[in-house]
XYZ file of C-alpha atoms in Angstrom:
714
model
C -0.024 -0.047 -0.046
C 1.250 3.353 -1.181
C 1.575 5.770 2.019
C -0.032 9.255 1.744
C 3.637 10.677 2.478
C 4.542 9.302 -0.875
C 1.553 10.550 -2.421
C 2.462 14.111 -1.331
C 5.944 13.854 -2.612
C 4.641 12.698 -5.697
C 2.221 15.472 -6.007
C 4.922 17.863 -5.430
C 6.795 16.359 -8.237
C 4.064 17.028 -10.495
C 3.438 20.612 -9.175
C 7.338 21.447 -9.669
C 7.407 19.749 -13.098
C 10.316 17.594 -11.850
C 10.706 13.980 -12.617
C 8.543 11.769 -10.482
C 10.955 8.883 -10.848
C 13.838 10.873 -9.487
C 11.695 11.755 -6.466
C 10.701 8.297 -5.921
C 14.349 7.255 -6.077
C 15.197 9.731 -3.384
C 12.203 8.399 -1.104
C 13.459 4.836 -1.552
C 17.000 5.778 -0.615
C 15.578 7.691 2.488
C 13.539 4.689 3.745
C 16.311 1.985 3.502
C 15.555 -0.827 5.992
C 15.435 1.256 9.227
C 12.611 -0.046 11.218
C 11.956 3.060 12.905
C 10.822 4.810 9.653
C 8.791 1.897 8.274
C 5.103 1.821 7.984
C 3.507 -0.264 10.904
C 2.452 -3.756 10.051
C 0.127 -6.264 11.591
C -3.439 -6.063 12.824
C -5.365 -3.240 14.321
C -4.209 -1.027 11.242
C -0.538 -1.578 12.100
C 1.138 -1.244 15.510
C 4.741 0.022 16.291
C 7.457 -2.698 16.030
C 8.503 -2.024 19.780
C 10.138 -5.478 19.739
C 12.464 -4.574 16.973
C 13.552 -0.974 18.008
C 17.264 -0.288 18.602
C 19.095 2.716 19.796
C 21.660 2.262 16.925
C 18.675 3.014 14.369
C 17.649 6.249 15.915
C 20.067 8.803 14.621
C 19.716 7.700 11.039
C 15.844 7.522 11.326
C 15.560 11.051 12.698
C 17.929 12.399 10.115
C 16.232 10.685 7.163
C 12.697 11.568 8.563
C 13.563 15.040 8.901
C 15.090 15.263 5.316
C 11.841 13.509 3.854
C 9.558 15.799 5.549
C 11.593 18.950 4.392
C 11.049 17.563 0.954
C 7.362 17.471 1.398
C 7.219 20.948 2.787
C 9.112 22.307 0.003
C 6.640 20.769 -2.370
C 3.955 22.503 -0.887
C 5.791 25.831 -0.331
C 6.950 25.876 -3.959
C 3.536 24.833 -5.544
C 2.713 27.147 -8.557
C -0.776 26.898 -8.065
C -2.576 29.566 -6.111
C -2.770 28.640 -2.394
C -5.889 26.900 -1.054
C -6.875 24.965 2.038
C -6.460 21.550 0.208
C -2.995 22.255 -1.540
C -1.521 24.274 1.554
C -3.066 23.409 4.990
C -4.270 19.920 4.218
C -1.113 19.118 2.613
C 0.909 20.141 5.649
C -1.390 18.027 7.877
C -0.441 15.109 5.803
C 3.204 15.482 5.748
C 5.825 14.096 7.995
C 4.380 10.580 8.711
C 7.706 8.798 8.781
C 9.177 11.088 11.247
C 6.051 10.888 13.404
C 6.706 7.146 13.502
C 10.241 7.682 14.472
C 9.091 9.759 17.183
C 6.829 7.204 18.761
C 9.873 5.053 19.436
C 12.017 8.164 20.281
C 9.538 8.862 22.924
C 9.688 5.374 24.451
C 13.542 5.464 24.506
C 13.383 8.839 26.289
C 10.760 8.245 28.831
C 10.338 4.443 29.368
C 13.384 2.710 28.294
C 16.208 5.661 28.408
C 19.836 4.519 28.529
C 23.145 6.187 28.392
C 23.640 5.266 24.765
C 20.215 6.837 23.825
C 21.026 10.019 26.000
C 24.199 10.540 23.789
C 22.304 10.200 20.662
C 19.454 12.496 22.021
C 22.002 15.232 22.993
C 23.575 14.901 19.446
C 20.047 15.211 17.679
C 18.568 18.001 19.892
C 20.036 20.897 18.086
C 19.437 19.182 14.764
C 15.839 18.746 15.413
C 15.822 22.657 16.619
C 17.145 23.631 13.172
C 14.704 21.364 11.417
C 11.659 22.946 13.003
C 13.070 26.340 12.255
C 13.415 25.461 8.685
C 9.693 24.925 8.602
C 8.416 27.758 10.859
C 10.712 30.157 9.082
C 10.064 28.974 5.504
C 8.843 32.368 3.985
C 7.083 30.937 0.874
C 5.359 28.552 3.072
C 4.180 30.984 5.367
C 2.841 33.367 2.882
C 0.726 30.461 1.418
C -0.577 29.918 4.906
C -1.108 33.684 5.361
C -3.047 33.774 2.015
C -5.375 31.081 2.958
C -5.915 32.613 6.432
C -6.693 35.873 5.023
C -9.133 34.645 2.515
C -10.749 32.526 5.297
C -11.418 35.703 7.076
C -13.486 36.999 4.159
C -15.177 33.624 3.162
C -15.074 31.381 6.313
C -14.514 27.611 5.869
C -16.413 24.696 7.403
C -15.748 25.001 11.183
C -12.953 22.263 11.443
C -11.098 23.688 8.433
C -11.537 27.158 9.850
C -10.142 26.252 13.202
C -7.108 24.426 11.867
C -6.450 27.387 9.606
C -6.494 29.790 12.581
C -4.263 27.527 14.704
C -1.786 27.139 11.919
C -1.409 30.843 11.238
C -1.252 31.691 14.983
C 1.442 28.964 15.393
C 3.688 30.396 12.743
C 3.061 33.974 13.777
C 3.932 32.971 17.561
C 7.112 31.335 16.260
C 8.461 34.466 14.458
C 7.160 33.906 10.868
C 6.571 37.671 10.533
C 10.039 38.604 11.801
C 12.697 40.045 9.241
C 15.620 37.925 8.133
C 18.093 38.813 10.966
C 15.812 38.231 13.717
C 14.484 35.062 12.196
C 18.106 33.860 12.281
C 18.593 34.844 15.769
C 15.310 33.255 16.848
C 16.369 29.873 15.189
C 19.684 29.981 17.062
C 17.942 30.481 20.338
C 15.682 27.685 19.745
C 18.793 25.567 18.928
C 20.431 26.534 22.143
C 17.399 25.958 24.167
C 17.027 22.332 22.686
C 20.387 21.464 23.942
C 19.692 22.907 27.374
C 16.329 20.967 27.726
C 18.009 17.793 27.194
C 20.731 18.527 29.526
C 18.163 19.447 32.205
C 16.246 16.313 31.681
C 19.355 13.951 31.585
C 20.526 15.533 34.776
C 17.403 14.943 36.796
C 17.256 11.299 35.508
C 20.963 10.954 36.780
C 19.948 12.146 40.205
C 17.187 9.793 40.215
C 19.022 6.795 39.376
C 22.181 7.575 41.466
C 20.748 8.722 44.791
C 19.435 5.425 46.356
C 18.981 4.938 49.998
C 19.851 1.194 51.209
C 18.249 0.066 54.306
C 19.138 -2.612 56.789
C 16.655 -5.115 58.830
C 16.809 -2.761 61.660
C 15.887 0.318 59.598
C 12.439 -0.925 58.644
C 10.199 0.346 61.374
C 6.750 1.350 60.308
C 6.982 0.142 56.741
C 4.296 -2.214 55.513
C 5.129 -5.892 54.265
C 4.336 -5.213 50.816
C 6.533 -2.196 50.800
C 9.405 -4.003 52.386
C 8.985 -6.902 49.969
C 9.196 -4.611 47.048
C 12.260 -2.595 48.391
C 13.919 -5.907 48.812
C 13.396 -6.912 45.343
C 14.648 -3.616 43.888
C 17.735 -3.811 46.167
C 18.316 -7.412 44.872
C 17.962 -6.342 41.183
C 20.524 -3.681 41.894
C 22.920 -6.259 43.318
C 22.314 -5.462 47.090
C 21.024 -8.945 48.268
C 19.889 -8.604 51.966
C 19.181 -4.835 51.672
C 16.040 -2.698 50.921
C 16.361 0.006 48.291
C 14.270 3.312 48.514
C 14.665 4.796 45.283
C 14.734 8.498 44.416
C 11.179 8.789 42.785
C 8.095 9.897 44.258
C 6.333 6.352 44.314
C 9.089 5.187 46.570
C 9.770 8.477 48.470
C 6.073 9.246 49.414
C 5.148 6.054 51.297
C 8.527 5.834 53.062
C 8.173 9.297 54.498
C 4.497 8.640 55.479
C 5.234 5.600 57.512
C 8.925 5.267 58.427
C 9.608 5.637 62.087
C 13.284 6.585 61.240
C 13.431 10.388 61.263
C 17.003 10.483 60.225
C 16.400 8.370 57.393
C 13.147 10.252 56.542
C 15.315 13.194 56.322
C 18.008 11.627 54.187
C 15.299 10.318 51.681
C 13.374 13.740 51.678
C 16.853 15.518 51.025
C 17.736 13.150 48.246
C 14.494 13.616 46.471
C 14.034 17.370 46.865
C 17.744 18.107 45.971
C 17.550 16.469 42.269
C 19.398 18.649 40.020
C 20.515 20.829 42.977
C 23.612 19.210 44.238
C 26.355 21.686 43.134
C 28.075 18.988 40.899
C 28.221 18.318 37.116
C 24.511 17.475 37.198
C 23.209 20.640 38.878
C 20.645 22.376 36.892
C 20.502 25.983 38.421
C 22.805 27.441 35.815
C 20.984 25.757 33.010
C 17.709 27.156 34.241
C 19.204 30.724 34.305
C 20.343 30.446 30.825
C 16.792 28.998 29.652
C 15.187 31.982 31.092
C 17.456 34.537 29.494
C 17.058 32.870 26.136
C 13.206 32.717 26.366
C 13.001 36.365 27.321
C 15.427 37.238 24.508
C 13.519 35.142 21.998
C 10.003 36.649 22.712
C 11.472 40.058 22.822
C 12.209 39.628 19.016
C 8.521 39.323 18.798
C 7.680 42.545 20.796
C 6.544 40.960 23.942
C 7.884 42.224 27.430
C 8.101 38.676 28.944
C 7.883 34.996 28.152
C 4.541 34.501 30.117
C 2.741 37.262 28.190
C 3.898 35.612 24.777
C 2.826 31.906 26.064
C -0.536 32.726 27.498
C -2.188 34.695 24.480
C -3.701 31.452 23.329
C -4.587 29.765 26.494
C -7.831 30.047 28.463
C -6.353 32.486 30.621
C -5.158 34.811 28.044
C -2.781 36.562 30.034
C -0.623 36.064 33.187
C -2.431 38.413 35.308
C -5.516 36.208 34.978
C -3.513 33.359 35.926
C -1.997 35.052 38.962
C -5.298 36.435 40.176
C -6.750 32.895 40.237
C -3.630 31.447 42.146
C -3.666 34.258 44.605
C -7.332 34.062 45.389
C -6.683 30.565 46.479
C -3.176 30.851 48.345
C -4.303 32.540 51.551
C -6.830 29.924 52.161
C -4.363 27.030 51.424
C -1.482 28.331 53.508
C -3.921 29.198 56.385
C -5.064 25.647 56.061
C -1.389 24.407 56.380
C -1.128 26.250 59.726
C -4.009 24.272 61.105
C -2.671 21.147 59.689
C 0.880 21.709 61.368
C -0.890 22.913 64.600
C -2.624 19.485 64.729
C 0.577 17.639 63.829
C 2.602 19.457 66.528
C 0.093 18.313 69.003
C 0.130 14.770 68.063
C 3.929 14.689 68.132
C 3.859 16.301 71.570
C 1.404 13.672 72.870
C 3.630 10.958 71.649
C 6.599 12.430 73.545
C 8.684 12.710 70.141
C 10.235 16.120 71.264
C 10.411 17.631 67.780
C 9.503 20.682 65.821
C 7.504 19.506 62.625
C 10.063 19.709 59.630
C 9.311 19.160 55.835
C 10.423 15.454 56.304
C 7.803 15.080 59.079
C 4.893 16.332 57.343
C 3.527 13.102 55.681
C 4.490 10.926 58.879
C 2.503 13.158 61.415
C -0.223 13.934 58.797
C -0.922 10.166 58.782
C -0.972 10.216 62.637
C -3.753 13.148 62.600
C -5.611 11.178 59.942
C -5.724 8.208 62.197
C -6.747 10.214 65.160
C -9.200 12.697 63.650
C -10.857 10.357 61.309
C -9.943 7.014 62.504
C -8.610 6.512 59.171
C -5.400 4.481 58.391
C -4.096 4.994 54.800
C -2.310 1.582 55.093
C -5.718 -0.133 55.965
C -7.272 1.757 52.704
C -4.500 0.494 50.723
C -5.377 -3.211 51.400
C -8.465 -2.595 49.391
C -6.614 -0.563 46.432
C -5.447 -3.254 44.278
C -3.976 -2.051 40.880
C -5.603 -4.784 38.882
C -9.152 -3.985 40.457
C -8.588 -0.416 40.043
C -7.890 -1.128 36.241
C -11.102 -2.791 36.088
C -12.987 0.002 37.685
C -11.674 2.445 35.204
C -12.764 0.177 32.443
C -16.471 0.028 33.983
C -16.534 3.864 34.213
C -15.475 4.104 30.704
C -18.300 1.567 29.790
C -20.903 3.764 31.608
C -19.851 6.979 30.394
C -18.426 6.218 26.942
C -19.779 2.753 26.065
C -16.503 1.331 25.749
C -15.367 -2.229 26.357
C -11.669 -3.226 27.018
C -10.568 -6.820 26.143
C -7.016 -8.123 26.664
C -5.410 -8.759 23.500
C -3.527 -12.094 23.044
C -0.052 -12.025 24.673
C 2.651 -11.494 21.851
C -0.011 -10.578 19.264
C 0.880 -6.848 19.602
C 4.752 -5.862 20.148
C 5.652 -4.317 23.415
C 8.748 -2.727 24.518
C 9.014 -4.325 27.854
C 7.573 -7.591 29.507
C 5.624 -5.379 31.968
C 3.552 -3.651 29.224
C 0.095 -5.194 28.721
C -2.518 -4.225 25.974
C -6.167 -4.039 25.550
C -8.445 -3.658 22.584
C -10.994 -0.870 22.995
C -14.318 -1.437 21.044
C -17.932 -0.048 21.369
C -20.028 -2.064 23.729
C -22.998 -2.176 21.503
C -21.815 -2.255 17.998
C -18.379 -3.917 18.559
C -16.837 -1.029 16.572
C -13.022 -1.255 16.950
C -11.689 2.186 18.414
C -8.111 1.502 19.264
C -5.575 -0.263 21.607
C -4.745 0.830 25.150
C -1.262 0.270 26.322
C -0.397 0.066 30.173
C 3.248 0.316 31.377
C 2.754 0.391 35.190
C 5.862 -0.251 37.004
C 9.229 1.965 37.832
C 12.419 0.735 36.686
C 15.807 2.166 35.978
C 15.779 4.371 32.789
C 12.029 5.201 33.085
C 11.269 8.844 34.088
C 9.420 9.314 37.238
C 5.815 10.205 37.513
C 2.715 9.280 35.699
C 1.607 10.247 32.078
C -0.239 9.394 29.231
C 0.335 9.524 25.431
C -0.577 8.504 22.026
C 1.314 6.369 19.436
C -1.537 7.195 16.877
C -4.430 9.681 17.116
C -7.830 9.589 15.499
C -8.190 11.649 12.332
C -10.639 11.301 9.391
C -9.311 13.631 6.701
C -7.554 10.861 4.801
C -9.683 7.887 6.051
C -10.478 7.132 9.798
C -7.611 5.843 11.989
C -7.863 4.187 15.072
C -6.044 5.251 18.291
C -3.142 3.808 20.120
C -2.797 5.207 23.472
C -0.892 4.465 26.674
C -0.729 5.131 30.253
C 2.544 5.116 32.001
C 3.011 4.913 35.782
C 5.545 4.243 38.350
C 4.217 1.902 40.792
C 6.763 -0.167 42.770
C 6.842 -3.590 41.136
C 5.650 -6.259 43.775
C 7.419 -9.319 44.788
C 6.442 -12.361 42.798
C 2.922 -13.326 43.791
C 2.080 -10.313 45.684
C -0.588 -7.692 44.883
C 0.063 -4.225 43.673
C -1.479 -2.088 46.575
C -1.515 1.775 46.032
C -2.533 4.664 48.119
C -5.617 6.713 47.735
C -3.619 9.452 46.039
C -1.938 7.071 43.508
C -5.426 5.626 42.827
C -6.673 9.083 42.055
C -3.677 9.675 39.735
C -4.253 6.328 38.089
C -7.799 7.591 37.003
C -6.505 10.923 36.076
C -3.965 9.712 33.535
C -6.721 7.395 32.160
C -8.916 10.340 31.816
C -6.213 11.578 29.159
C -6.441 8.103 27.460
C -10.289 8.423 27.096
C -9.834 12.038 25.792
C -7.692 10.323 23.111
C -10.211 7.711 22.316
C -13.300 9.837 22.169
C -11.808 12.430 19.922
C -13.884 13.113 16.783
C -11.773 15.499 14.724
C -10.443 15.396 11.032
C -7.027 16.894 11.300
C -3.885 16.055 13.422
C -3.553 19.904 14.456
C -6.993 19.663 16.151
C -5.722 16.863 18.432
C -3.406 19.398 20.172
C -4.738 20.743 23.401
C -5.055 24.052 25.159
C -2.598 23.495 28.111
C -4.962 25.025 30.870
C -7.917 22.839 29.677
C -6.356 19.619 28.692
C -5.944 18.755 32.229
C -9.684 19.445 32.849
C -10.966 16.189 31.329
C -8.450 14.065 33.225
C -8.996 15.788 36.633
C -12.720 15.351 36.187
C -12.328 11.602 35.672
C -10.736 11.432 39.242
C -14.000 12.001 40.533
C -15.456 8.551 39.447
C -13.012 6.708 41.759
C -14.988 7.769 44.999
C -18.456 6.928 43.458
C -20.410 4.315 45.160
C -20.741 2.149 42.101
C -16.678 2.046 41.988
C -16.285 1.585 45.799
C -18.849 -1.165 45.991
C -17.589 -3.332 43.308
C -13.966 -3.042 42.722
C -12.512 -2.143 46.091
C -12.077 -5.419 47.917
C -9.400 -6.908 50.160
C -6.539 -8.314 48.548
C -6.377 -11.355 50.363
C -9.830 -12.121 51.370
C -11.762 -10.442 48.557
C -14.287 -8.957 50.872
C -15.655 -5.702 49.987
C -14.442 -2.491 51.763
C -16.411 -1.907 54.873
C -19.075 0.789 54.721
C -17.650 2.421 57.762
C -14.191 2.736 56.223
C -15.948 4.235 53.015
C -17.551 6.856 55.345
C -14.364 7.621 57.008
C -12.766 8.145 53.571
C -15.391 10.577 52.561
C -15.216 12.540 55.679
C -11.543 12.928 55.125
C -11.861 14.248 51.691
C -10.809 17.461 52.523
C -8.014 16.283 54.835
C -4.548 17.849 54.037
C -5.820 20.085 51.333
C -3.579 22.623 52.788
C -0.435 20.461 52.003
C -1.745 19.326 48.634
C -2.812 22.731 47.419
C 0.107 24.765 48.726
C 2.814 22.415 47.496
C 1.281 22.631 44.062
C 0.505 26.300 44.129
C 4.215 27.137 45.312
C 5.446 25.532 42.145
C 2.902 27.131 39.905
C 3.475 30.696 41.256
C 7.325 30.250 41.131
C 7.074 29.087 37.354
C 5.211 32.163 36.565
C 7.141 34.668 38.638
C 10.412 33.284 37.218
C 9.208 34.090 33.709
C 8.030 37.540 34.662
C 11.366 38.406 36.368
C 14.341 40.026 34.937
C 16.673 36.968 34.288
C 19.856 39.091 34.136
C 22.342 37.743 36.694
C 19.520 35.661 38.212
C 20.465 33.413 41.192
C 17.798 30.493 40.724
C 18.240 29.254 44.380
C 18.102 32.586 45.720
C 15.314 33.650 43.653
C 13.113 30.533 44.797
C 14.045 31.111 48.324
C 13.080 34.840 48.480
C 10.014 34.473 46.247
C 8.623 31.763 48.531
C 9.458 33.926 51.736
C 7.593 36.971 50.054
C 4.591 34.651 49.231
C 4.586 33.435 53.084
C 5.545 29.790 52.155
C 5.128 27.637 55.158
C 8.541 26.325 56.179
C 7.069 22.865 57.082
C 6.646 21.763 53.309
C 8.388 22.238 50.188
C 7.222 23.086 46.535
C 5.843 19.987 44.767
C 8.434 20.446 42.162
C 11.512 22.537 43.313
C 13.002 24.680 40.380
C 16.185 22.379 39.702
C 14.230 19.355 38.819
C 10.851 21.105 37.430
C 10.732 19.097 34.387
C 7.391 20.323 33.349
C 8.760 23.737 32.859
C 12.558 23.422 32.029
C 12.841 19.905 29.986
C 10.701 21.641 27.350
C 8.148 24.170 26.957
C 4.817 22.417 27.385
C 4.166 23.578 30.837
C 6.380 26.600 30.966
C 4.324 29.545 32.562
C 1.515 26.932 32.203
C 1.820 24.872 35.499
C -1.023 27.220 36.819
C -3.170 25.188 34.339
C -4.054 22.466 36.679
C -5.675 24.849 39.013
C -7.499 26.521 36.007
C -8.610 23.167 34.829
C -9.560 22.233 38.594
C -12.237 25.117 38.643
C -13.760 23.720 35.544
C -13.506 20.063 37.302
C -15.152 21.346 40.523
C -17.914 23.155 38.540
C -18.595 20.282 36.082
C -18.588 17.728 39.066
C -21.546 19.841 40.650
C -23.470 19.324 37.222
C -23.364 15.548 37.882
C -24.192 15.992 41.470
C -27.159 17.976 40.529
C -28.503 15.466 38.075
C -30.899 12.818 38.658
C -28.602 9.809 37.958
C -25.699 11.516 39.756
C -22.304 10.677 38.141
C -23.780 7.983 35.992
C -26.591 10.364 34.574
C -26.996 9.401 30.963
C -27.937 12.883 29.738
C -25.127 14.676 31.419
C -22.605 11.858 30.544
C -23.848 12.365 26.749
C -22.974 16.032 26.984
C -19.684 15.272 28.663
C -18.611 13.168 25.842
C -20.077 15.518 22.880
C -18.728 18.950 24.234
C -15.933 18.185 26.668
C -14.105 15.194 25.171
C -14.856 14.649 21.611
C -14.028 18.103 20.218
C -10.526 18.084 21.522
C -9.267 21.478 19.865
C -11.491 21.628 17.079
C -13.645 24.073 19.208
C -12.736 26.970 21.359
C -12.523 25.410 25.004
C -14.762 28.108 26.649
C -17.345 27.770 24.098
C -17.303 24.175 24.575
C -17.633 24.361 28.545
C -20.564 26.715 28.086
C -22.310 24.308 25.859
C -21.956 21.616 28.335
C -22.712 23.725 31.514
C -24.783 26.525 30.129
C -22.541 29.173 31.676
C -18.996 29.770 32.635
C -17.283 28.086 35.368
C -17.364 29.513 39.062
C -14.397 29.547 41.462
C -16.881 28.901 44.261
C -17.180 25.150 43.388
C -13.382 24.803 43.820
C -13.421 26.242 47.155
C -16.195 24.040 48.521
C -14.297 20.892 47.003
C -11.260 21.705 48.919
C -13.203 22.707 52.348
C -11.740 26.273 51.948
C -13.917 29.399 52.960
C -15.982 30.338 49.965
C -15.401 33.913 48.877
C -18.422 36.238 48.759
C -19.417 37.121 45.217
């Protein structure tokens, strides 16, 4: 079957009156036998050959993929016919498929299966990829064609999705310097190239510190830790050649339960320090100077476009529109959050005093004593709750919710029938429950391992589009649960279960998409977290609790009285959760509003937090030296506030379900949820989509109620 990429190249040959045979020879030479470039084969419309990928193929594949896509772009830019939507915008949407395939593998090697060999290739390719992107965004002939289509569409609007993709494409080029003069364009491209190298260094430095700061425990240092955690820690240590010891890795999934339950305060401090000092150890892997350079370059780059600061440039196409609106939201919530922290610390200090511990609460104590307070105030033991939170049953619960809201059915595919990159990865087919229509595949990579970045995330290997024939969706969820000892259940905390549902919300957003063009799959950053945050709410619904929260040993349902305790404690520790998040979001914004000349990152972080009145008993969720959301790329730069912006929408939308006759499983509200909040992706303005769902804009009052904070007067 001839790919659509070949068709575009051949079309370009005809348009440019060159020899199609010569162009075909170029294509054949480019493709060679590199598996990373090849079209995906097999069932389910073809799937990535993860079992055959090799780091040795990456450099060649990326370079050839870039070369091929530039040929396609040149054919579009040099088209002798007048620019139209079809021969310019649609042709661009079709271009670059081989490189897209390469980047599916590249993303796995970067996030799930990183190695020193790959990181060397990644560092070498980063500036080349930046140059490649600049060659497209600064292609003058191409931009003039885009501009002509855009201006014509302002006079004679196109069909809604065509118009949306034209508007977004023009805005993207404009924001990336397409209207600059030659000299400024050159400097703009140089800055992007420098930044790409810095982003790669930043990421690799954090990964180095995660891999190399491991705390090994002996038998007499296991006080307070659960049997399942101890068994997992023993296996990790054994895998690292430390038989007889217990490993606490430098990741959140290992750090968090250790700080919550370990009775050894000195070790809690050591583990806490290792985790929060990632990228900030004053050695060759320290990120502070890299961050300072990133900030300078970002400000210089947007200055070329006439903006005062990076935040102003970045937020113009977000729901917030400008940094002032984002700051206003955060500062409305901040006082209530920090006031709640003071109350929480008072409660914790009282418990510590009653226990005769003779300490003053420090950051490495917060989780430990918060758990004591939870047990005292609500008679709720987090470890008791974990006994009913099995990963397998939570997965079934998510499938149930997807069936109720989206009418999806998840069926495991036969092992080895779909290639995977690690034995831990499992795959399910997604179909419509009634018609049996195939929708896509869902990949799950649940466990932490060396070479896998920390945290949890969702991504797609192929998105749904229809402009060249309907494609299915290949979506994945990735977590970092501690892998259990053989035969043991994976037990997770309530917070981790919430995150699991959150990331599955992203996957459902991918599966539900009903858009024609790839560009419309992209998201508005302070909106795309909304759908996933909303899905978290179904974890605590009665239908999920009653069916899927069963004891991992006895299979008995979670007791009603324990459920009541969980619900009563739903706003517990919201001071901690909200403040640690907001501190990171505020620092992100303030760093990009500040003058970066001679900036001292550690000093800026410390002084800004002091000015804000940051409680000394807890840290930012992501300290600046390892804030990968913001400094390993630009996705969340000045956009980390977006989680709270999205949570305002989430709380407000949740109340729409609570008010409905059928509650969270109300059919009418669920249909509107899918139609307006999931299916459009970026084919519709987010604010308009939300108003179609709710009948009005979202209000902050619902968020404050959700968190148990005082509701501000209107």
